[in-house]
Short mmCIF file of C-alpha atoms (C1' of nucleotides) in Angstrom, two decimals:
data_model
loop_
_atom_site.label_atom_id
_atom_site.label_comp_id
_atom_site.label_asym_id
_atom_site.label_seq_id
_atom_site.Cartn_x
_atom_site.Cartn_y
_atom_site.Cartn_z
CA MET Q 1 89.48 308.43 103.41
CA ALA Q 2 89.84 309.00 99.74
CA ARG Q 3 87.54 310.52 97.16
CA THR Q 4 85.23 308.38 95.11
CA VAL Q 5 85.16 307.90 91.37
CA ALA Q 6 83.70 310.91 89.62
CA PHE Q 7 82.06 309.64 86.43
CA ASP Q 8 79.07 307.41 85.83
CA GLN Q 9 80.45 304.09 84.63
CA ASP Q 10 77.25 302.89 82.99
CA GLN Q 11 76.95 306.11 81.07
CA ALA Q 12 80.59 305.89 80.01
CA ILE Q 13 80.12 302.32 78.79
CA GLU Q 14 77.17 303.40 76.70
CA LYS Q 15 79.29 306.07 75.04
CA ALA Q 16 82.02 303.50 74.39
CA LEU Q 17 79.47 301.07 72.99
CA ASP Q 18 78.32 303.71 70.57
CA VAL Q 19 81.86 304.14 69.23
CA PHE Q 20 82.59 300.41 69.00
CA TRP Q 21 79.26 299.96 67.26
CA ARG Q 22 80.02 302.51 64.58
CA LYS Q 23 83.70 301.78 64.01
CA GLY Q 24 84.15 298.16 65.05
CA TYR Q 25 86.72 296.87 67.52
CA ASN Q 26 89.79 297.23 65.31
CA GLY Q 27 88.61 300.52 63.84
CA THR Q 28 88.30 302.13 67.26
CA SER Q 29 91.29 303.76 68.93
CA MET Q 30 91.65 304.47 72.62
CA ARG Q 31 91.62 308.14 71.71
CA ASP Q 32 88.25 307.73 69.98
CA LEU Q 33 86.99 306.20 73.20
CA THR Q 34 88.37 308.75 75.65
CA ASP Q 35 87.09 311.55 73.42
CA ALA Q 36 83.58 310.12 73.34
CA MET Q 37 83.54 309.09 77.00
CA GLN Q 38 85.07 312.39 78.06
CA ILE Q 39 87.47 310.84 80.52
CA ASN Q 40 91.21 310.63 80.62
CA SER Q 41 92.91 307.40 79.67
CA SER Q 42 94.37 307.00 83.15
CA SER Q 43 90.90 307.14 84.66
CA LEU Q 44 89.68 304.69 82.05
CA TYR Q 45 92.42 302.17 82.79
CA ASN Q 46 91.94 302.60 86.55
CA THR Q 47 88.24 301.81 86.47
CA LEU Q 48 87.11 299.89 83.39
CA GLY Q 49 90.38 298.30 82.30
CA ASP Q 50 92.06 298.11 78.92
CA LYS Q 51 90.52 298.19 75.47
CA HIS Q 52 89.58 294.54 75.43
CA GLN Q 53 88.00 294.55 78.89
CA LEU Q 54 86.04 297.64 77.96
CA PHE Q 55 84.82 295.95 74.80
CA VAL Q 56 83.66 292.92 76.78
CA GLN Q 57 81.70 295.20 79.10
CA CYS Q 58 80.11 296.89 76.10
CA ILE Q 59 78.94 293.53 74.78
CA LYS Q 60 77.53 292.60 78.18
CA HIS Q 61 75.79 295.94 78.42
CA TYR Q 62 74.29 295.54 74.96
CA THR Q 63 73.09 291.97 75.40
CA ARG Q 64 71.69 292.61 78.88
CA LYS Q 65 69.70 295.57 77.59
CA ARG Q 66 68.26 293.47 74.80
CA ARG Q 67 67.42 290.62 77.14
CA ILE Q 68 65.47 292.91 79.43
CA LEU Q 69 63.60 294.44 76.51
CA LEU Q 70 62.65 291.01 75.24
CA GLU Q 71 61.38 289.82 78.60
CA GLU Q 72 59.23 292.91 79.02
CA ARG Q 73 57.67 292.60 75.60
CA ALA Q 74 56.77 288.97 76.21
CA LYS Q 75 54.41 289.91 79.02
CA VAL Q 76 52.29 292.19 76.90
CA PHE Q 77 50.81 289.53 74.65
CA ASP Q 78 48.26 286.94 75.67
CA SER Q 79 48.58 284.66 72.63
CA PRO Q 80 51.90 283.13 71.55
CA GLN Q 81 51.39 283.63 67.84
CA LYS Q 82 50.60 287.30 68.36
CA ALA Q 83 53.82 287.60 70.34
CA LEU Q 84 55.74 285.91 67.53
CA GLU Q 85 54.26 288.14 64.87
CA SER Q 86 54.97 291.20 66.91
CA PHE Q 87 58.54 290.03 67.55
CA ILE Q 88 59.26 289.66 63.85
CA HIS Q 89 57.80 293.04 62.93
CA ASP Q 90 59.70 294.65 65.80
CA VAL Q 91 62.95 293.23 64.46
CA ALA Q 92 62.15 294.67 61.05
CA ASP Q 93 61.57 298.07 62.68
CA VAL Q 94 64.92 297.91 64.47
CA VAL Q 95 66.72 296.88 61.29
CA VAL Q 96 65.53 299.91 59.35
CA LYS Q 97 65.95 302.24 62.30
CA ASP Q 98 69.69 302.06 62.86
CA ALA Q 99 71.81 302.13 59.76
CA GLN Q 100 74.85 300.52 61.39
CA GLY Q 101 73.36 297.08 61.77
CA CYS Q 102 73.20 294.96 64.91
CA PHE Q 103 76.22 295.28 67.21
CA ALA Q 104 76.16 291.58 68.09
CA ILE Q 105 76.14 290.51 64.45
CA LYS Q 106 78.90 292.95 63.49
CA THR Q 107 81.00 291.65 66.35
CA ALA Q 108 80.24 288.03 65.49
CA PHE Q 109 81.86 288.53 62.11
CA GLU Q 110 84.69 290.87 63.08
CA VAL Q 111 86.00 289.58 66.40
CA SER Q 112 84.33 286.37 67.41
CA PRO Q 113 86.01 283.86 65.03
CA ASP Q 114 89.38 284.36 66.77
CA ASN Q 115 88.16 285.10 70.27
CA LYS Q 116 86.43 282.32 72.17
CA GLY Q 117 85.55 284.56 75.12
CA ILE Q 118 83.60 287.02 73.02
CA GLN Q 119 82.17 284.20 70.97
CA ALA Q 120 80.73 282.66 74.12
CA LEU Q 121 79.07 285.94 75.10
CA LEU Q 122 77.41 286.23 71.71
CA LYS Q 123 76.40 282.59 71.76
CA ASP Q 124 74.67 283.12 75.09
CA ASP Q 125 72.82 286.09 73.65
CA ASN Q 126 71.79 284.02 70.67
CA ASP Q 127 70.71 281.13 72.86
CA PHE Q 128 68.52 283.42 74.92
CA THR Q 129 66.61 284.56 71.86
CA HIS Q 130 66.40 280.97 70.70
CA THR Q 131 64.88 279.85 74.00
CA PHE Q 132 62.49 282.78 73.91
CA LEU Q 133 61.25 281.98 70.41
CA SER Q 134 61.11 278.20 70.68
CA LYS Q 135 59.04 278.50 73.85
CA LEU Q 136 56.49 280.68 72.07
CA ILE Q 137 56.40 278.29 69.13
CA ARG Q 138 55.91 275.31 71.43
CA GLU Q 139 52.97 277.04 73.08
CA ALA Q 140 51.46 277.90 69.71
CA VAL Q 141 51.70 274.27 68.64
CA GLU Q 142 50.10 273.07 71.86
CA GLN Q 143 47.25 275.51 71.40
CA GLY Q 144 46.72 274.15 67.90
CA VAL Q 145 47.37 277.43 66.08
CA MET Q 146 50.49 276.00 64.46
CA LYS Q 147 50.95 272.68 62.69
CA LYS Q 148 51.59 269.64 64.90
CA ASP Q 149 54.72 268.58 62.99
CA THR Q 150 56.43 271.92 63.65
CA ASP Q 151 59.91 271.58 65.17
CA PRO Q 152 60.16 274.52 67.63
CA ASP Q 153 63.95 274.43 67.89
CA LEU Q 154 64.45 274.32 64.16
CA LEU Q 155 61.92 277.03 63.46
CA ALA Q 156 63.47 279.28 66.11
CA ASP Q 157 66.90 278.92 64.46
CA TYR Q 158 65.29 279.55 61.12
CA ILE Q 159 63.67 282.79 62.25
CA ILE Q 160 66.89 284.02 63.86
CA SER Q 161 69.06 283.29 60.84
CA THR Q 162 66.53 284.87 58.52
CA TYR Q 163 66.37 288.26 60.16
CA THR Q 164 70.15 288.33 60.56
CA GLY Q 165 70.30 288.62 56.79
CA TRP Q 166 67.96 291.59 56.84
CA TYR Q 167 70.70 293.68 58.45
CA GLU Q 168 73.09 293.06 55.60
CA LEU Q 169 70.40 293.65 53.00
CA TYR Q 170 69.49 296.95 54.60
CA ILE Q 171 73.11 298.13 54.79
CA LEU Q 172 73.49 297.44 51.07
CA HIS Q 173 70.12 298.63 49.75
CA LYS Q 174 68.82 301.04 52.38
CA ASP Q 175 65.28 300.09 51.39
CA PRO Q 176 62.88 300.02 54.37
CA ALA Q 177 59.98 298.75 52.27
CA LYS Q 178 61.98 295.69 51.25
CA ILE Q 179 62.63 294.75 54.89
CA LYS Q 180 58.99 295.19 55.83
CA GLN Q 181 57.98 293.00 52.91
CA LEU Q 182 60.37 290.28 54.01
CA ALA Q 183 58.98 290.40 57.54
CA ALA Q 184 55.42 290.13 56.27
CA PHE Q 185 56.42 287.28 53.99
CA MET Q 186 57.99 285.40 56.88
CA VAL Q 187 54.94 285.84 59.09
CA TYR Q 188 52.66 284.72 56.29
CA HIS Q 189 54.68 281.64 55.43
CA LEU Q 190 55.79 280.31 58.79
CA LEU Q 191 53.23 281.32 61.35
CA ARG Q 192 49.96 280.26 59.75
CA MET M 1 114.04 298.72 27.69
CA ALA M 2 113.28 298.04 31.30
CA ARG M 3 112.61 294.87 33.11
CA THR M 4 109.05 293.67 33.69
CA VAL M 5 107.32 293.12 36.97
CA ALA M 6 108.43 289.91 38.60
CA PHE M 7 105.48 288.63 40.62
CA ASP M 8 102.09 287.30 39.57
CA GLN M 9 99.57 289.98 40.51
CA ASP M 10 96.56 287.71 40.54
CA GLN M 11 98.31 285.30 42.83
CA ALA M 12 99.40 288.15 45.09
CA ILE M 13 95.85 289.46 45.28
CA GLU M 14 94.62 286.05 46.30
CA LYS M 15 97.13 285.96 49.14
CA ALA M 16 96.05 289.43 50.20
CA LEU M 17 92.40 288.42 50.04
CA ASP M 18 93.13 285.52 52.35
CA VAL M 19 94.59 287.87 54.96
CA PHE M 20 91.80 290.46 54.68
CA TRP M 21 89.29 287.64 54.92
CA ARG M 22 90.72 286.31 58.16
CA LYS M 23 91.58 289.56 59.88
CA GLY M 24 89.23 292.14 58.38
CA TYR M 25 90.26 295.45 56.84
CA ASN M 26 91.13 297.27 60.04
CA GLY M 27 92.69 294.21 61.62
CA THR M 28 95.14 293.79 58.74
CA SER M 29 98.45 295.66 58.69
CA MET M 30 100.56 296.31 55.62
CA ARG M 31 103.16 294.05 57.16
CA ASP M 32 100.65 291.21 57.38
CA LEU M 33 100.04 291.72 53.69
CA THR M 34 103.65 291.97 52.50
CA ASP M 35 104.53 288.92 54.61
CA ALA M 36 101.74 286.85 53.08
CA MET M 37 102.23 288.14 49.54
CA GLN M 38 106.01 287.79 49.82
CA ILE M 39 106.74 291.12 48.20
CA ASN M 40 108.32 294.31 49.45
CA SER M 41 106.11 297.24 50.30
CA SER M 42 107.72 299.40 47.63
CA SER M 43 106.81 296.82 44.98
CA LEU M 44 103.32 296.62 46.40
CA TYR M 45 102.78 300.36 46.23
CA ASN M 46 104.29 300.54 42.75
CA THR M 47 101.96 297.97 41.27
CA LEU M 48 98.74 297.45 43.24
CA GLY M 49 98.52 300.74 45.10
CA ASP M 50 97.88 301.48 48.75
CA LYS M 51 95.97 299.47 51.34
CA HIS M 52 92.56 300.70 50.26
CA GLN M 53 93.14 300.14 46.55
CA LEU M 54 94.42 296.66 47.29
CA PHE M 55 91.33 295.93 49.35
CA VAL M 56 89.08 297.05 46.50
CA GLN M 57 90.90 294.71 44.14
CA CYS M 58 90.45 291.86 46.61
CA ILE M 59 86.71 292.46 46.68
CA LYS M 60 86.57 292.54 42.89
CA HIS M 61 88.58 289.36 42.71
CA TYR M 62 86.31 287.64 45.20
CA THR M 63 83.03 288.70 43.61
CA ARG M 64 84.20 287.93 40.09
CA LYS M 65 85.24 284.44 41.13
CA ARG M 66 81.86 283.84 42.69
CA ARG M 67 80.01 285.19 39.66
CA ILE M 68 81.86 282.82 37.34
CA LEU M 69 81.18 279.87 39.62
CA LEU M 70 77.49 280.71 39.71
CA GLU M 71 77.20 281.02 35.94
CA GLU M 72 78.90 277.68 35.41
CA ARG M 73 76.70 275.88 37.89
CA ALA M 74 73.56 277.22 36.24
CA LYS M 75 74.27 275.37 33.01
CA VAL M 76 74.40 271.97 34.64
CA PHE M 77 70.76 271.75 35.58
CA ASP M 78 67.89 271.31 33.18
CA SER M 79 65.06 272.18 35.57
CA PRO M 80 64.89 275.48 37.46
CA GLN M 81 63.70 274.02 40.75
CA LYS M 82 66.52 271.50 40.74
CA ALA M 83 68.95 274.36 40.19
CA LEU M 84 67.39 276.26 43.10
CA GLU M 85 67.56 273.28 45.42
CA SER M 86 71.13 272.63 44.47
CA PHE M 87 72.01 276.29 44.97
CA ILE M 88 70.67 276.29 48.51
CA HIS M 89 72.42 273.09 49.50
CA ASP M 90 75.63 274.35 47.94
CA VAL M 91 75.46 277.48 50.06
CA ALA M 92 75.00 275.34 53.16
CA ASP M 93 78.09 273.36 52.18
CA VAL M 94 80.14 276.52 51.75
CA VAL M 95 78.93 277.89 55.09
CA VAL M 96 80.13 274.88 57.05
CA LYS M 97 83.31 274.55 55.02
CA ASP M 98 85.05 277.80 55.84
CA ALA M 99 84.91 278.87 59.44
CA GLN M 100 85.59 282.55 58.74
CA GLY M 101 82.26 283.29 57.13
CA CYS M 102 81.64 284.96 53.79
CA PHE M 103 84.10 287.71 52.88
CA ALA M 104 81.39 289.88 51.30
CA ILE M 105 79.18 289.69 54.38
CA LYS M 106 82.05 290.40 56.78
CA THR M 107 83.00 293.41 54.68
CA ALA M 108 79.40 294.59 54.45
CA PHE M 109 79.29 294.92 58.21
CA GLU M 110 82.83 296.15 58.86
CA VAL M 111 83.60 298.61 56.08
CA SER M 112 80.60 299.21 53.89
CA PRO M 113 78.43 301.46 56.12
CA ASP M 114 81.01 304.29 55.91
CA ASN M 115 82.35 303.61 52.44
CA LYS M 116 80.02 304.11 49.52
CA GLY M 117 82.52 302.79 46.97
CA ILE M 118 82.89 299.44 48.65
CA GLN M 119 79.18 299.38 49.42
CA ALA M 120 78.45 299.71 45.70
CA LEU M 121 80.72 296.78 44.87
CA LEU M 122 78.96 294.57 47.39
CA LYS M 123 75.55 295.73 46.23
CA ASP M 124 76.44 294.73 42.67
CA ASP M 125 77.48 291.31 43.91
CA ASN M 126 74.23 291.00 45.80
CA ASP M 127 72.20 292.14 42.81
CA PHE M 128 73.86 289.55 40.63
CA THR M 129 72.80 286.73 42.93
CA HIS M 130 69.35 288.26 43.15
CA THR M 131 68.98 288.31 39.37
CA PHE M 132 70.25 284.76 39.17
CA LEU M 133 67.75 283.47 41.71
CA SER M 134 64.72 285.46 40.64
CA LYS M 135 65.20 284.27 37.07
CA LEU M 136 65.17 280.64 38.19
CA ILE M 137 62.10 281.26 40.32
CA ARG M 138 60.31 282.95 37.45
CA GLU M 139 60.99 279.97 35.23
CA ALA M 140 59.78 277.57 37.89
CA VAL M 141 56.54 279.52 38.20
CA GLU M 142 56.03 279.55 34.46
CA GLN M 143 56.56 275.81 34.31
CA GLY M 144 53.93 275.39 36.99
CA VAL M 145 56.21 273.75 39.56
CA MET M 146 55.87 276.72 41.90
CA LYS M 147 52.73 278.51 42.99
CA LYS M 148 51.33 281.15 40.60
CA ASP M 149 51.18 283.88 43.26
CA THR M 150 54.92 283.61 43.99
CA ASP M 151 56.76 286.94 43.83
CA PRO M 152 60.15 286.07 42.29
CA ASP M 153 61.90 289.25 43.43
CA LEU M 154 60.64 288.94 46.98
CA LEU M 155 61.44 285.25 47.24
CA ALA M 156 64.96 285.84 45.88
CA ASP M 157 65.59 288.48 48.55
CA TYR M 158 64.15 286.14 51.13
CA ILE M 159 66.47 283.30 50.18
CA ILE M 160 69.52 285.57 50.17
CA SER M 161 68.79 287.11 53.53
CA THR M 162 68.07 283.72 55.05
CA TYR M 163 71.37 282.08 54.20
CA THR M 164 73.26 285.19 55.25
CA GLY M 165 72.18 284.37 58.77
CA TRP M 166 73.56 280.86 58.48
CA TYR M 167 77.08 282.29 58.47
CA GLU M 168 76.60 283.97 61.81
CA LEU M 169 74.89 280.94 63.28
CA TYR M 170 77.75 278.74 62.19
CA ILE M 171 80.42 281.08 63.60
CA LEU M 172 78.65 280.99 66.97
CA HIS M 173 77.61 277.33 67.16
CA LYS M 174 79.97 275.49 64.78
CA ASP M 175 77.23 272.93 64.19
CA PRO M 176 77.20 271.64 60.59
CA ALA M 177 74.08 269.54 61.15
CA LYS M 178 72.14 272.62 62.16
CA ILE M 179 73.01 274.41 58.93
CA LYS M 180 72.07 271.40 56.82
CA GLN M 181 68.77 271.17 58.64
CA LEU M 182 68.02 274.82 57.96
CA ALA M 183 68.81 274.35 54.27
CA ALA M 184 66.53 271.34 54.06
CA PHE M 185 63.80 273.24 55.89
CA MET M 186 64.05 276.14 53.47
CA VAL M 187 63.86 273.87 50.42
CA TYR M 188 60.89 272.03 51.90
CA HIS M 189 58.98 275.19 52.77
CA LEU M 190 59.64 277.51 49.88
CA LEU M 191 60.28 275.41 46.83
CA ARG M 192 57.40 272.94 46.86
"C1'" DT U 1 128.11 294.43 25.59
"C1'" DG U 2 126.18 298.64 27.13
"C1'" DA U 3 122.96 302.25 27.86
"C1'" DA U 4 118.28 302.83 29.35
"C1'" DT U 5 114.78 301.96 32.43
"C1'" DT U 6 112.27 299.62 36.11
"C1'" DT U 7 111.93 296.72 40.04
"C1'" DT U 8 113.59 295.72 44.39
"C1'" DG U 9 115.33 295.70 49.23
"C1'" DA U 10 116.28 297.97 53.34
"C1'" DA U 11 115.92 301.78 55.88
"C1'" DA U 12 113.63 305.85 57.34
"C1'" DT U 13 109.45 308.70 57.60
"C1'" DG U 14 106.11 311.02 60.75
"C1'" DA U 15 101.79 309.76 62.60
"C1'" DT U 16 99.16 306.97 65.52
"C1'" DT U 17 98.65 302.84 68.29
"C1'" DG U 18 97.59 301.06 73.32
"C1'" DT U 19 99.30 301.76 77.74
"C1'" DT U 20 101.90 303.75 81.77
"C1'" DT U 21 103.80 307.17 84.69
"C1'" DC U 22 103.49 310.50 88.28
"C1'" DA U 23 102.97 314.85 90.40
"C1'" DG U 24 99.24 317.62 91.92
"C1'" DA U 25 94.28 318.47 92.55
"C1'" DA U 26 90.27 316.74 94.88
"C1'" DT U 27 87.80 314.55 98.33
"C1'" DT U 28 87.11 312.27 102.52
"C1'" DA U 29 86.83 311.01 107.96
"C1'" DT U 30 88.77 312.49 111.83
"C1'" DA X 1 92.02 322.11 109.45
"C1'" DT X 2 94.65 318.17 108.67
"C1'" DA X 3 96.32 313.97 107.20
"C1'" DA X 4 95.32 310.14 104.39
"C1'" DT X 5 94.06 308.46 100.21
"C1'" DT X 6 92.37 308.43 95.47
"C1'" DC X 7 91.40 310.41 91.24
"C1'" DT X 8 92.86 313.22 87.35
"C1'" DG X 9 95.48 315.59 83.64
"C1'" DA X 10 99.22 315.97 80.69
"C1'" DA X 11 103.06 314.10 79.14
"C1'" DA X 12 105.83 310.27 77.82
"C1'" DC X 13 106.31 305.41 76.46
"C1'" DA X 14 107.87 301.96 73.09
"C1'" DA X 15 105.68 299.67 69.43
"C1'" DT X 16 103.46 299.61 65.33
"C1'" DC X 17 100.98 301.96 61.70
"C1'" DA X 18 100.80 303.17 56.43
"C1'" DT X 19 103.70 305.12 53.28
"C1'" DT X 20 108.01 307.06 50.97
"C1'" DT X 21 112.70 307.34 49.73
"C1'" DC X 22 116.64 306.02 47.06
"C1'" DA X 23 120.59 303.62 45.67
"C1'" DA X 24 121.63 299.21 43.82
"C1'" DA X 25 120.34 295.09 41.37
"C1'" DA X 26 117.97 293.25 37.45
"C1'" DT X 27 116.31 293.08 33.00
"C1'" DT X 28 115.54 294.69 28.48
"C1'" DC X 29 116.48 296.10 23.34
"C1'" DA X 30 119.81 297.73 20.31
#
DNA sequence: TGAATTTTGAAATGATTGTTTCAGAATTAT
DNA sequence: ATAATTCTGAAACAATCATTTCAAAATTCA
């Protein structure tokens, strides 16, 4: 029998994700990747595939991680509007925490317009968040804590598109207080 | 005396901008540029400089064009809240019109985090829009058509960050109706 | 027209790109 | 231990990258 693969693939993908995140797909060279992952290019091609396949796996890794995090958080709250509020403030925290912006958003602008495969992955990720939010909104409406004429699907899209802009604003202004203000403003205006 | 430069620089920059817009900074090769601009690389380097300098000029060209457009539009309207409404619906139109997204936003995510010079250019562009919007909001408040406790600076940031997200949403879903709905929702919620 | 000067085209630069090759080291079950 | 198999490291691959070189063509004013 033969030997088995030596390195931890999940760990390697996380290293690769970190590089793609910082430099973008086109800004990342295979050398950047092998340096960060600490494996030889032959090993990389034998196990995880070429640059594009590796990138796809990074996206899947990133979106899966976020999905799990979201599902766990949902369990903590007993009331839907508390969960919504918390979600929005959490996003604001994440925005100001990593200066690079969201990997999914960066990729949406850089790669996705010309690549239907990657676009589909990001759309799925987006749809998951949309389902998550619209469900909470629907519950809040049913419980009478939000207005009866609220459109859950529309409001979910609205929330998602709003915090997407926070990432750009933070890259340009690097002002945490501004992001927190915007989050508070959104909560005040939409969820009461 | 010597001969004068043969090609129209402004026209060449517009061609270059088109390429950078579609492919991003790192995704664009000098060959892509010389092909599109229809000039030899030696001419390009002699007049407009290297890849980075050319990119800077493209950003300046893009932001200047937008600034002029914005200033012209402002004169047309007599009431501030009509100007605001029109601004928001115009943005929605632009979002669904070009499938590549906004050049400034793409660049903010791809290049700006590691490049302070380009970041400053984009920040200026952002600040201009912010000043434009907050001024309109301030006028609307003074005229009593918007609530007295409105914070013009905050609301301007809020509007900007919200429509930024529309670009991503449109890249992923390609649904014009959705964008129009979001614009209408924003007008309904914030400007009445 | 002719001398002066600049732009231009094509080729060449060395560096870097993504990917492949392959011999030898490493690991396994017998 | 041995034979079978797989992984690994370093080098090599052609292609493309951004940029430079330079002689020849083009344009100007006198």
